[in-house]
Amino acid sequence: MRQTRFLRLVVAAVGSSFIVVVVHGSTLHIPLTTSKSRWSAAAASASSSSSPKTSATTILVSDTVTTNPNDSVAPSALTVMADESEGESAQKSTDSGGNPLAQLIGYAKDSFVRTIDGTKEMWTNHGRCKEIRAKQQDYREKLKKRWEFEEKDLTPKEMKERLAKVNGGITYDEFVFLIKGKEDRGKLMNLGFLMWGAPRFFPYALMFYPEILPSPFAPLPDTSTKETKLQKLSRERSHAVLRTLIAIENEAKAVPALAKLNFFGKKGQARRMDEMDSLGKTIGQIMTTSGIESGADGAKVVMNTMENLLYKKGEDFTRAEKRLVTVPKSIATGIMNAVSGPNLFQTVMPHFLRRGQVLNHLQKLAEIDNFLVNENIDLNGLSTARLLEACSDRMIGGPGRTDEELRQDLNVWLELAVNQPTQRIGQSGEYFNENLARTALLSFYLVCGAGDSRSTSYLPRLMYQGRQEDDMAAAEGRKKSRKR
């Protein structure tokens, strides 16, 4: 008599190449073979061996399951031996099936389908970007007619410059979509140049630097990790902060090996080491300043400390100063690692490419900041997803932060990066290095996030624990003195 008998099975997830099944608390991965017929997963009853600590469970993958002891087991059965000894268990699985050729064909098919879907998505996004830009153009035409009527002394050149700065007529979500569309088009052009100029390097770039792909072709996020996206960002950025501080100290104290060979550059090397030592001490003073109880207070201290470097009278900043050529390499590398995450490709990347990535990120932040300020976007109206995205791009926040905290820090960022500089240069006629200012703010919020008690990386938490306790005690003392 042939019957189909099922034990208690819980299907945890279904993937493209396997099924995850939980049998009596044990997780089993059952590979699927390529067949036109329907496959069913069932479990035969476990048979005990002579040893009470060893048991065997047979998982069958076939059309039917035979429970008659006289019938033979199908050759496609997957047997799993579970050995338990003194509270420790180990599972070993052997797969008797699996056609490599069929798996290769399935992989090629999935890759082809995903390429087609990504191409369609890129084309759809391009069409939506054109619609959004058309709305912007209509809004600019209306402004142009109004300005021609109200301000008749404007020259065509001045009118064109003013209109070029206008990004209104669209919502914040549409503007963010435009920014992402521009990034994807830039990545697509870079891929084309890479395939044409260095085709042999192209596979290695995809392997070690997947961020080079546009978002429709980007690899799917890994959901097998034990941490969320925010927790991963917090851990990676905390590590970037520690590596950057160590690099600054090494540049200030240790002479590079190649610099020792240059007998005529000792004075220049000594001057650079003194500058790095001064920078490290300044960072230490800001980090240990008493009274900094929030990111807002610390950001204001940073901007006041760097005031002489951010503003300039008489003449504009040079192109090298605007492009952060004078910023130490360790800081630019640390910010790039925090923005794009660590990968092997960065270790061989020239410094000017690293600095270029940081500048691209700063330009993106500047465009979004100006849109938020000029269009009077209400931060309270931003959704949680948009708020997290905006703050994450500025290295603000981390795990456990509330929406109210994020909005407060984002508002302080806009005040220090846009509102106050615009008001000051309008009154005094000074020049403002906005790239350097945003670099300083990014660096501060990275350090602030690494020292936060809710940071995922436990090492910075332990390092900052004493300072946090001192700040809390100082805050309590000030509250008591005010009451008196």
GROMACS .gro file of C-alpha atoms in nm:
model
  484
    1MET     CA    1   0.000   0.000   0.000
    2ARG     CA    2   0.144   0.339  -0.110
    3GLN     CA    3   0.059   0.645   0.097
    4THR     CA    4   0.187   0.999   0.119
    5ARG     CA    5   0.273   1.083   0.478
    6PHE     CA    6   0.382   1.430   0.594
    7LEU     CA    7   0.535   1.521   0.926
    8ARG     CA    8   0.508   1.869   1.072
    9LEU     CA    9   0.702   2.089   0.826
   10VAL     CA   10   0.735   2.463   0.832
   11VAL     CA   11   0.848   2.622   0.507
   12ALA     CA   12   1.057   2.921   0.612
   13ALA     CA   13   1.140   3.065   0.271
   14VAL     CA   14   1.134   2.972  -0.095
   15GLY     CA   15   1.428   3.078  -0.307
   16SER     CA   16   1.515   3.039  -0.671
   17SER     CA   17   1.732   2.732  -0.613
   18PHE     CA   18   1.635   2.587  -0.274
   19ILE     CA   19   1.364   2.556  -0.011
   20VAL     CA   20   1.437   2.617   0.356
   21VAL     CA   21   1.240   2.377   0.577
   22VAL     CA   22   1.230   2.354   0.954
   23VAL     CA   23   1.178   1.998   1.082
   24HIS     CA   24   1.139   1.968   1.458
   25GLY     CA   25   1.350   2.281   1.514
   26SER     CA   26   1.625   2.191   1.263
   27THR     CA   27   1.677   2.404   0.952
   28LEU     CA   28   1.729   2.209   0.629
   29HIS     CA   29   1.817   2.348   0.285
   30ILE     CA   30   1.661   2.131   0.012
   31PRO     CA   31   1.795   2.199  -0.341
   32LEU     CA   32   1.540   2.196  -0.622
   33THR     CA   33   1.611   2.009  -0.945
   34THR     CA   34   1.497   2.142  -1.281
   35SER     CA   35   1.194   1.938  -1.382
   36LYS     CA   36   0.866   2.019  -1.549
   37SER     CA   37   0.667   1.821  -1.293
   38ARG     CA   38   0.571   1.954  -0.953
   39TRP     CA   39   0.799   1.861  -0.672
   40SER     CA   40   0.685   1.813  -0.316
   41ALA     CA   41   0.893   1.809  -0.001
   42ALA     CA   42   0.806   1.553   0.264
   43ALA     CA   43   0.976   1.392   0.559
   44ALA     CA   44   0.988   1.024   0.644
   45SER     CA   45   0.979   0.913   1.003
   46ALA     CA   46   1.308   0.910   1.192
   47SER     CA   47   1.462   0.579   1.280
   48SER     CA   48   1.668   0.553   1.597
   49SER     CA   49   2.006   0.383   1.594
   50SER     CA   50   2.173   0.183   1.867
   51SER     CA   51   2.321   0.499   2.022
   52PRO     CA   52   2.061   0.716   2.202
   53LYS     CA   53   2.253   1.031   2.104
   54THR     CA   54   2.232   0.971   1.726
   55SER     CA   55   1.923   0.992   1.508
   56ALA     CA   56   1.860   0.988   1.132
   57THR     CA   57   1.598   1.184   0.940
   58THR     CA   58   1.532   1.132   0.570
   59ILE     CA   59   1.398   1.420   0.362
   60LEU     CA   60   1.251   1.308   0.029
   61VAL     CA   61   1.216   1.533  -0.273
   62SER     CA   62   0.993   1.349  -0.520
   63ASP     CA   63   0.642   1.328  -0.657
   64THR     CA   64   0.528   1.081  -0.389
   65VAL     CA   65   0.668   0.944  -0.066
   66THR     CA   66   0.661   0.571   0.004
   67THR     CA   67   0.586   0.466   0.360
   68ASN     CA   68   0.572   0.092   0.297
   69PRO     CA   69   0.890  -0.062   0.443
   70ASN     CA   70   0.907  -0.308   0.151
   71ASP     CA   71   0.929  -0.029  -0.105
   72SER     CA   72   1.262   0.118  -0.199
   73VAL     CA   73   1.355   0.478  -0.143
   74ALA     CA   74   1.377   0.700  -0.449
   75PRO     CA   75   1.735   0.781  -0.554
   76SER     CA   76   1.659   1.154  -0.533
   77ALA     CA   77   1.628   1.137  -0.157
   78LEU     CA   78   1.831   1.374   0.057
   79THR     CA   79   1.947   1.216   0.385
   80VAL     CA   80   2.053   1.429   0.676
   81MET     CA   81   2.224   1.280   0.981
   82ALA     CA   82   2.182   1.487   1.296
   83ASP     CA   83   2.435   1.407   1.565
   84GLU     CA   84   2.382   1.553   1.910
   85SER     CA   85   2.654   1.522   2.172
   86GLU     CA   86   2.658   1.702   2.509
   87GLY     CA   87   2.430   1.985   2.400
   88GLU     CA   88   2.614   2.047   2.068
   89SER     CA   89   2.467   1.944   1.731
   90ALA     CA   90   2.610   1.934   1.381
   91GLN     CA   91   2.431   1.877   1.053
   92LYS     CA   92   2.584   1.730   0.741
   93SER     CA   93   2.388   1.709   0.419
   94THR     CA   94   2.470   1.531   0.096
   95ASP     CA   95   2.292   1.600  -0.229
   96SER     CA   96   2.264   1.309  -0.467
   97GLY     CA   97   2.102   1.515  -0.741
   98GLY     CA   98   2.163   1.851  -0.905
   99ASN     CA   99   2.246   1.900  -1.269
  100PRO     CA  100   2.531   2.152  -1.310
  101LEU     CA  101   2.435   2.221  -1.670
  102ALA     CA  102   2.075   2.295  -1.570
  103GLN     CA  103   2.194   2.524  -1.291
  104LEU     CA  104   2.421   2.710  -1.534
  105ILE     CA  105   2.136   2.752  -1.782
  106GLY     CA  106   1.908   2.877  -1.503
  107TYR     CA  107   2.170   3.128  -1.388
  108ALA     CA  108   2.217   3.255  -1.744
  109LYS     CA  109   1.841   3.285  -1.786
  110ASP     CA  110   1.801   3.478  -1.460
  111SER     CA  111   2.086   3.712  -1.556
  112PHE     CA  112   1.934   3.776  -1.898
  113VAL     CA  113   1.588   3.843  -1.753
  114ARG     CA  114   1.730   4.077  -1.490
  115THR     CA  115   1.927   4.266  -1.754
  116ILE     CA  116   1.613   4.313  -1.962
  117ASP     CA  117   1.413   4.425  -1.657
  118GLY     CA  118   1.688   4.667  -1.553
  119THR     CA  119   1.701   4.816  -1.902
  120LYS     CA  120   1.325   4.868  -1.901
  121GLU     CA  121   1.344   5.029  -1.557
  122MET     CA  122   1.622   5.263  -1.671
  123TRP     CA  123   1.414   5.369  -1.971
  124THR     CA  124   1.104   5.419  -1.755
  125ASN     CA  125   1.303   5.628  -1.507
  126HIS     CA  126   1.442   5.835  -1.794
  127GLY     CA  127   1.089   5.909  -1.914
  128ARG     CA  128   0.978   6.016  -1.568
  129CYS     CA  129   1.283   6.242  -1.533
  130LYS     CA  130   1.187   6.412  -1.860
  131GLU     CA  131   0.836   6.473  -1.725
  132ILE     CA  132   0.973   6.623  -1.403
  133ARG     CA  133   1.213   6.849  -1.593
  134ALA     CA  134   0.924   6.963  -1.812
  135LYS     CA  135   0.738   7.071  -1.497
  136GLN     CA  136   1.048   7.261  -1.385
  137GLN     CA  137   1.074   7.434  -1.722
  138ASP     CA  138   0.711   7.546  -1.708
  139TYR     CA  139   0.771   7.690  -1.362
  140ARG     CA  140   1.081   7.878  -1.484
  141GLU     CA  141   0.890   8.022  -1.779
  142LYS     CA  142   0.629   8.161  -1.541
  143LEU     CA  143   0.899   8.312  -1.320
  144LYS     CA  144   1.071   8.463  -1.622
  145LYS     CA  145   0.755   8.642  -1.733
  146ARG     CA  146   0.695   8.773  -1.382
  147TRP     CA  147   1.054   8.896  -1.341
  148GLU     CA  148   1.046   9.063  -1.682
  149PHE     CA  149   0.740   9.256  -1.568
  150GLU     CA  150   0.861   9.337  -1.214
  151GLU     CA  151   1.238   9.382  -1.271
  152LYS     CA  152   1.287   9.535  -1.611
  153ASP     CA  153   1.651   9.628  -1.549
  154LEU     CA  154   1.768   9.264  -1.552
  155THR     CA  155   1.998   9.175  -1.840
  156PRO     CA  156   1.947   8.848  -2.031
  157LYS     CA  157   2.263   8.707  -1.874
  158GLU     CA  158   2.147   8.788  -1.520
  159MET     CA  159   1.804   8.645  -1.598
  160LYS     CA  160   1.959   8.323  -1.725
  161GLU     CA  161   2.180   8.290  -1.417
  162ARG     CA  162   1.886   8.341  -1.181
  163LEU     CA  163   1.669   8.092  -1.366
  164ALA     CA  164   1.946   7.831  -1.364
  165LYS     CA  165   1.936   7.830  -0.983
  166VAL     CA  166   1.559   7.769  -0.971
  167ASN     CA  167   1.449   7.410  -0.908
  168GLY     CA  168   1.093   7.479  -0.797
  169GLY     CA  169   0.763   7.363  -0.937
  170ILE     CA  170   0.816   7.004  -0.820
  171THR     CA  171   0.794   6.814  -0.493
  172TYR     CA  172   1.085   6.698  -0.280
  173ASP     CA  173   1.031   6.336  -0.385
  174GLU     CA  174   1.046   6.436  -0.751
  175PHE     CA  175   1.366   6.633  -0.695
  176VAL     CA  176   1.530   6.337  -0.519
  177PHE     CA  177   1.421   6.118  -0.811
  178LEU     CA  178   1.595   6.359  -1.050
  179ILE     CA  179   1.916   6.343  -0.845
  180LYS     CA  180   1.913   5.963  -0.845
  181GLY     CA  181   1.840   5.956  -1.217
  182LYS     CA  182   2.141   6.178  -1.282
  183GLU     CA  183   2.360   5.948  -1.071
  184ASP     CA  184   2.241   5.641  -1.262
  185ARG     CA  185   2.313   5.805  -1.598
  186GLY     CA  186   2.660   5.899  -1.479
  187LYS     CA  187   2.729   5.544  -1.366
  188LEU     CA  188   2.603   5.411  -1.699
  189MET     CA  189   2.843   5.640  -1.887
  190ASN     CA  190   3.130   5.530  -1.663
  191LEU     CA  191   3.046   5.167  -1.738
  192GLY     CA  192   3.054   5.240  -2.109
  193PHE     CA  193   3.396   5.406  -2.086
  194LEU     CA  194   3.526   5.120  -1.870
  195MET     CA  195   3.402   4.854  -2.112
  196TRP     CA  196   3.558   5.043  -2.404
  197GLY     CA  197   3.885   5.152  -2.243
  198ALA     CA  198   3.961   4.865  -2.002
  199PRO     CA  199   3.746   4.563  -2.090
  200ARG     CA  200   3.972   4.320  -1.903
  201PHE     CA  201   3.940   4.526  -1.587
  202PHE     CA  202   3.559   4.539  -1.612
  203PRO     CA  203   3.479   4.201  -1.443
  204TYR     CA  204   3.706   4.281  -1.148
  205ALA     CA  205   3.542   4.621  -1.107
  206LEU     CA  206   3.201   4.454  -1.086
  207MET     CA  207   3.333   4.199  -0.839
  208PHE     CA  208   3.510   4.432  -0.597
  209TYR     CA  209   3.315   4.754  -0.656
  210PRO     CA  210   2.946   4.673  -0.722
  211GLU     CA  211   2.849   5.036  -0.648
  212ILE     CA  212   2.964   5.117  -1.001
  213LEU     CA  213   2.638   4.974  -1.135
  214PRO     CA  214   2.324   5.190  -1.176
  215SER     CA  215   2.050   5.124  -0.922
  216PRO     CA  216   1.830   4.910  -1.156
  217PHE     CA  217   2.125   4.673  -1.209
  218ALA     CA  218   2.266   4.688  -0.856
  219PRO     CA  219   2.293   4.357  -0.667
  220LEU     CA  220   2.010   4.276  -0.432
  221PRO     CA  221   2.074   4.355  -0.063
  222ASP     CA  222   2.200   4.068   0.146
  223THR     CA  223   1.926   3.967   0.390
  224SER     CA  224   2.121   3.683   0.551
  225THR     CA  225   2.314   3.910   0.788
  226LYS     CA  226   2.226   3.950   1.154
  227GLU     CA  227   2.214   4.329   1.141
  228THR     CA  228   1.987   4.583   0.979
  229LYS     CA  229   2.099   4.840   0.724
  230LEU     CA  230   2.123   5.114   0.988
  231GLN     CA  231   2.323   4.889   1.219
  232LYS     CA  232   2.563   4.799   0.937
  233LEU     CA  233   2.612   5.166   0.845
  234SER     CA  234   2.673   5.255   1.210
  235ARG     CA  235   2.936   4.983   1.247
  236GLU     CA  236   3.117   5.062   0.921
  237ARG     CA  237   3.118   5.436   0.984
  238SER     CA  238   3.245   5.391   1.339
  239HIS     CA  239   3.533   5.184   1.205
  240ALA     CA  240   3.603   5.453   0.944
  241VAL     CA  241   3.627   5.713   1.222
  242LEU     CA  242   3.876   5.505   1.420
  243ARG     CA  243   4.093   5.434   1.115
  244THR     CA  244   4.093   5.803   1.020
  245LEU     CA  245   4.198   5.918   1.367
  246ILE     CA  246   4.476   5.660   1.371
  247ALA     CA  247   4.592   5.771   1.025
  248ILE     CA  248   4.600   6.137   1.134
  249GLU     CA  249   4.812   6.049   1.436
  250ASN     CA  250   5.051   5.841   1.226
  251GLU     CA  251   5.093   6.122   0.972
  252ALA     CA  252   5.169   6.363   1.257
  253LYS     CA  253   5.422   6.142   1.436
  254ALA     CA  254   5.576   5.897   1.187
  255VAL     CA  255   5.786   5.997   0.887
  256PRO     CA  256   5.687   5.803   0.572
  257ALA     CA  257   5.948   5.564   0.436
  258LEU     CA  258   5.967   5.737   0.097
  259ALA     CA  259   6.000   6.080   0.261
  260LYS     CA  260   6.322   5.967   0.430
  261LEU     CA  261   6.484   5.927   0.089
  262ASN     CA  262   6.417   6.291  -0.002
  263PHE     CA  263   6.698   6.485   0.165
  264PHE     CA  264   6.575   6.818   0.025
  265GLY     CA  265   6.218   6.787   0.154
  266LYS     CA  266   6.277   6.756   0.526
  267LYS     CA  267   6.146   7.105   0.603
  268GLY     CA  268   5.831   7.049   0.400
  269GLN     CA  269   5.773   6.713   0.565
  270ALA     CA  270   5.823   6.865   0.910
  271ARG     CA  271   5.575   7.141   0.826
  272ARG     CA  272   5.314   6.888   0.711
  273MET     CA  273   5.363   6.682   1.026
  274ASP     CA  274   5.314   6.993   1.241
  275GLU     CA  275   4.993   7.073   1.051
  276MET     CA  276   4.859   6.720   1.105
  277ASP     CA  277   4.953   6.737   1.472
  278SER     CA  278   4.767   7.068   1.506
  279LEU     CA  279   4.467   6.918   1.326
  280GLY     CA  280   4.464   6.617   1.556
  281LYS     CA  281   4.479   6.837   1.865
  282THR     CA  282   4.195   7.053   1.732
  283ILE     CA  283   3.980   6.745   1.674
  284GLY     CA  284   4.062   6.626   2.025
  285GLN     CA  285   3.963   6.960   2.177
  286ILE     CA  286   3.630   6.957   1.997
  287MET     CA  287   3.561   6.598   2.103
  288THR     CA  288   3.643   6.670   2.467
  289THR     CA  289   3.482   7.014   2.492
  290SER     CA  290   3.263   7.029   2.801
  291GLY     CA  291   2.905   7.133   2.740
  292ILE     CA  292   2.854   6.966   2.403
  293GLU     CA  293   2.541   6.772   2.493
  294SER     CA  294   2.402   6.724   2.143
  295GLY     CA  295   2.502   6.716   1.780
  296ALA     CA  296   2.362   7.066   1.732
  297ASP     CA  297   2.593   7.219   1.992
  298GLY     CA  298   2.897   7.036   1.857
  299ALA     CA  299   2.826   7.133   1.496
  300LYS     CA  300   2.813   7.500   1.595
  301VAL     CA  301   3.144   7.467   1.779
  302VAL     CA  302   3.304   7.311   1.469
  303MET     CA  303   3.183   7.588   1.239
  304ASN     CA  304   3.302   7.858   1.480
  305THR     CA  305   3.642   7.690   1.516
  306MET     CA  306   3.692   7.674   1.137
  307GLU     CA  307   3.554   8.021   1.067
  308ASN     CA  308   3.887   8.157   0.939
  309LEU     CA  309   3.915   7.870   0.690
  310LEU     CA  310   3.555   7.884   0.568
  311TYR     CA  311   3.527   8.258   0.495
  312LYS     CA  312   3.761   8.476   0.292
  313LYS     CA  313   3.763   8.848   0.212
  314GLY     CA  314   3.887   9.026  -0.096
  315GLU     CA  315   3.927   8.734  -0.336
  316ASP     CA  316   3.752   8.405  -0.395
  317PHE     CA  317   3.891   8.068  -0.295
  318THR     CA  318   4.116   7.899  -0.548
  319ARG     CA  319   3.999   7.601  -0.749
  320ALA     CA  320   4.229   7.374  -0.548
  321GLU     CA  321   4.078   7.498  -0.221
  322LYS     CA  322   3.724   7.445  -0.349
  323ARG     CA  323   3.811   7.095  -0.467
  324LEU     CA  324   3.955   7.003  -0.124
  325VAL     CA  325   4.311   6.957  -0.250
  326THR     CA  326   4.436   7.101   0.080
  327VAL     CA  327   4.230   6.856   0.288
  328PRO     CA  328   4.447   6.574   0.431
  329LYS     CA  329   4.428   6.246   0.244
  330SER     CA  330   4.332   6.054   0.556
  331ILE     CA  331   4.018   6.266   0.607
  332ALA     CA  332   3.911   6.242   0.243
  333THR     CA  333   3.965   5.865   0.249
  334GLY     CA  334   3.773   5.830   0.575
  335ILE     CA  335   3.474   6.023   0.439
  336MET     CA  336   3.476   5.818   0.119
  337ASN     CA  337   3.479   5.494   0.321
  338ALA     CA  338   3.187   5.621   0.527
  339VAL     CA  339   2.989   5.725   0.219
  340SER     CA  340   3.037   5.422  -0.006
  341GLY     CA  341   3.142   5.157   0.245
  342PRO     CA  342   3.468   4.962   0.257
  343ASN     CA  343   3.572   4.757  -0.046
  344LEU     CA  344   3.892   4.619  -0.194
  345PHE     CA  345   3.881   4.850  -0.494
  346GLN     CA  346   3.942   5.153  -0.270
  347THR     CA  347   4.282   5.024  -0.161
  348VAL     CA  348   4.421   5.060  -0.515
  349MET     CA  349   4.220   5.369  -0.611
  350PRO     CA  350   4.429   5.685  -0.670
  351HIS     CA  351   4.369   5.969  -0.428
  352PHE     CA  352   4.227   6.207  -0.690
  353LEU     CA  353   3.952   5.952  -0.763
  354ARG     CA  354   3.871   5.925  -0.393
  355ARG     CA  355   3.855   6.302  -0.364
  356GLY     CA  356   3.635   6.310  -0.675
  357GLN     CA  357   3.385   6.074  -0.514
  358VAL     CA  358   3.373   6.292  -0.203
  359LEU     CA  359   3.318   6.603  -0.419
  360ASN     CA  360   3.034   6.432  -0.608
  361HIS     CA  361   2.868   6.348  -0.278
  362LEU     CA  362   2.912   6.705  -0.153
  363GLN     CA  363   2.764   6.843  -0.476
  364LYS     CA  364   2.462   6.617  -0.433
  365LEU     CA  365   2.415   6.739  -0.075
  366ALA     CA  366   2.448   7.103  -0.185
  367GLU     CA  367   2.175   7.065  -0.447
  368ILE     CA  368   1.936   6.899  -0.202
  369ASP     CA  369   2.016   7.152   0.073
  370ASN     CA  370   1.944   7.445  -0.156
  371PHE     CA  371   1.618   7.286  -0.269
  372LEU     CA  372   1.504   7.228   0.090
  373VAL     CA  373   1.584   7.588   0.187
  374ASN     CA  374   1.481   7.777  -0.127
  375GLU     CA  375   1.152   7.591  -0.169
  376ASN     CA  376   1.069   7.614   0.204
  377ILE     CA  377   1.019   7.239   0.241
  378ASP     CA  378   0.860   7.153   0.574
  379LEU     CA  379   1.079   6.891   0.741
  380ASN     CA  380   0.783   6.775   0.948
  381GLY     CA  381   0.614   6.671   0.625
  382LEU     CA  382   0.895   6.436   0.522
  383SER     CA  383   0.820   6.067   0.556
  384THR     CA  384   1.035   5.852   0.782
  385ALA     CA  385   1.201   5.689   0.481
  386ARG     CA  386   1.293   6.024   0.321
  387LEU     CA  387   1.410   6.161   0.656
  388LEU     CA  388   1.634   5.860   0.720
  389GLU     CA  389   1.775   5.884   0.368
  390ALA     CA  390   1.851   6.256   0.398
  391CYS     CA  391   2.014   6.219   0.739
  392SER     CA  392   2.212   5.910   0.637
  393ASP     CA  393   2.362   6.097   0.340
  394ARG     CA  394   2.481   6.362   0.588
  395MET     CA  395   2.610   6.102   0.838
  396ILE     CA  396   2.345   6.215   1.086
  397GLY     CA  397   2.183   5.970   1.323
  398GLY     CA  398   2.203   5.596   1.363
  399PRO     CA  399   2.017   5.308   1.527
  400GLY     CA  400   1.760   5.410   1.785
  401ARG     CA  401   1.724   5.773   1.674
  402THR     CA  402   1.372   5.914   1.673
  403ASP     CA  403   1.225   6.120   1.390
  404GLU     CA  404   1.227   6.426   1.614
  405GLU     CA  405   1.601   6.394   1.678
  406LEU     CA  406   1.672   6.348   1.309
  407ARG     CA  407   1.463   6.652   1.212
  408GLN     CA  408   1.639   6.865   1.472
  409ASP     CA  409   1.987   6.769   1.348
  410LEU     CA  410   1.885   6.812   0.983
  411ASN     CA  411   1.748   7.157   1.060
  412VAL     CA  412   2.078   7.251   1.230
  413TRP     CA  413   2.268   7.123   0.924
  414LEU     CA  414   2.063   7.343   0.689
  415GLU     CA  415   2.106   7.641   0.920
  416LEU     CA  416   2.486   7.607   0.936
  417ALA     CA  417   2.546   7.503   0.574
  418VAL     CA  418   2.300   7.730   0.391
  419ASN     CA  419   2.109   7.990   0.593
  420GLN     CA  420   2.385   8.147   0.803
  421PRO     CA  421   2.649   8.156   0.523
  422THR     CA  422   2.399   8.306   0.276
  423GLN     CA  423   2.305   8.578   0.522
  424ARG     CA  424   2.667   8.655   0.614
  425ILE     CA  425   2.809   8.676   0.260
  426GLY     CA  426   2.511   8.889   0.158
  427GLN     CA  427   2.595   9.144   0.426
  428SER     CA  428   2.977   9.135   0.428
  429GLY     CA  429   3.058   9.036   0.069
  430GLU     CA  430   3.285   8.754   0.185
  431TYR     CA  431   3.341   8.429   0.000
  432PHE     CA  432   3.235   8.096   0.150
  433ASN     CA  433   3.393   7.756   0.088
  434GLU     CA  434   3.081   7.540   0.103
  435ASN     CA  435   3.262   7.216   0.015
  436LEU     CA  436   3.499   7.254   0.309
  437ALA     CA  437   3.209   7.347   0.539
  438ARG     CA  438   3.012   7.034   0.448
  439THR     CA  439   3.327   6.825   0.483
  440ALA     CA  440   3.368   6.956   0.838
  441LEU     CA  441   3.004   6.885   0.920
  442LEU     CA  442   3.024   6.534   0.774
  443SER     CA  443   3.336   6.465   0.981
  444PHE     CA  444   3.178   6.593   1.299
  445TYR     CA  445   2.857   6.393   1.263
  446LEU     CA  446   3.063   6.082   1.188
  447VAL     CA  447   3.255   6.128   1.513
  448CYS     CA  448   2.933   6.209   1.696
  449GLY     CA  449   2.766   5.892   1.565
  450ALA     CA  450   3.064   5.676   1.661
  451GLY     CA  451   3.053   5.805   2.017
  452ASP     CA  452   2.677   5.769   2.055
  453SER     CA  453   2.565   5.516   2.317
  454ARG     CA  454   2.335   5.354   2.058
  455SER     CA  455   2.616   5.290   1.809
  456THR     CA  456   2.641   4.932   1.681
  457SER     CA  457   3.020   4.918   1.717
  458TYR     CA  458   3.096   4.853   2.083
  459LEU     CA  459   3.461   4.968   2.080
  460PRO     CA  460   3.388   5.341   2.028
  461ARG     CA  461   3.110   5.319   2.287
  462LEU     CA  462   3.358   5.190   2.544
  463MET     CA  463   3.610   5.459   2.448
  464TYR     CA  464   3.356   5.742   2.479
  465GLN     CA  465   3.180   5.604   2.786
  466GLY     CA  466   3.384   5.809   3.033
  467ARG     CA  467   3.330   6.132   2.840
  468GLN     CA  468   2.956   6.068   2.816
  469GLU     CA  469   2.934   6.015   3.192
  470ASP     CA  470   3.129   6.339   3.252
  471ASP     CA  471   2.898   6.530   3.016
  472MET     CA  472   2.591   6.393   3.192
  473ALA     CA  473   2.731   6.489   3.532
  474ALA     CA  474   2.816   6.839   3.405
  475ALA     CA  475   2.466   6.879   3.262
  476GLU     CA  476   2.309   6.777   3.592
  477GLY     CA  477   2.531   7.025   3.776
  478ARG     CA  478   2.424   7.309   3.546
  479LYS     CA  479   2.058   7.223   3.594
  480LYS     CA  480   2.096   7.233   3.972
  481SER     CA  481   2.281   7.567   3.960
  482ARG     CA  482   2.003   7.717   3.746
  483LYS     CA  483   1.739   7.606   3.994
  484ARG     CA  484   1.928   7.774   4.277
   0.00000   0.00000   0.00000
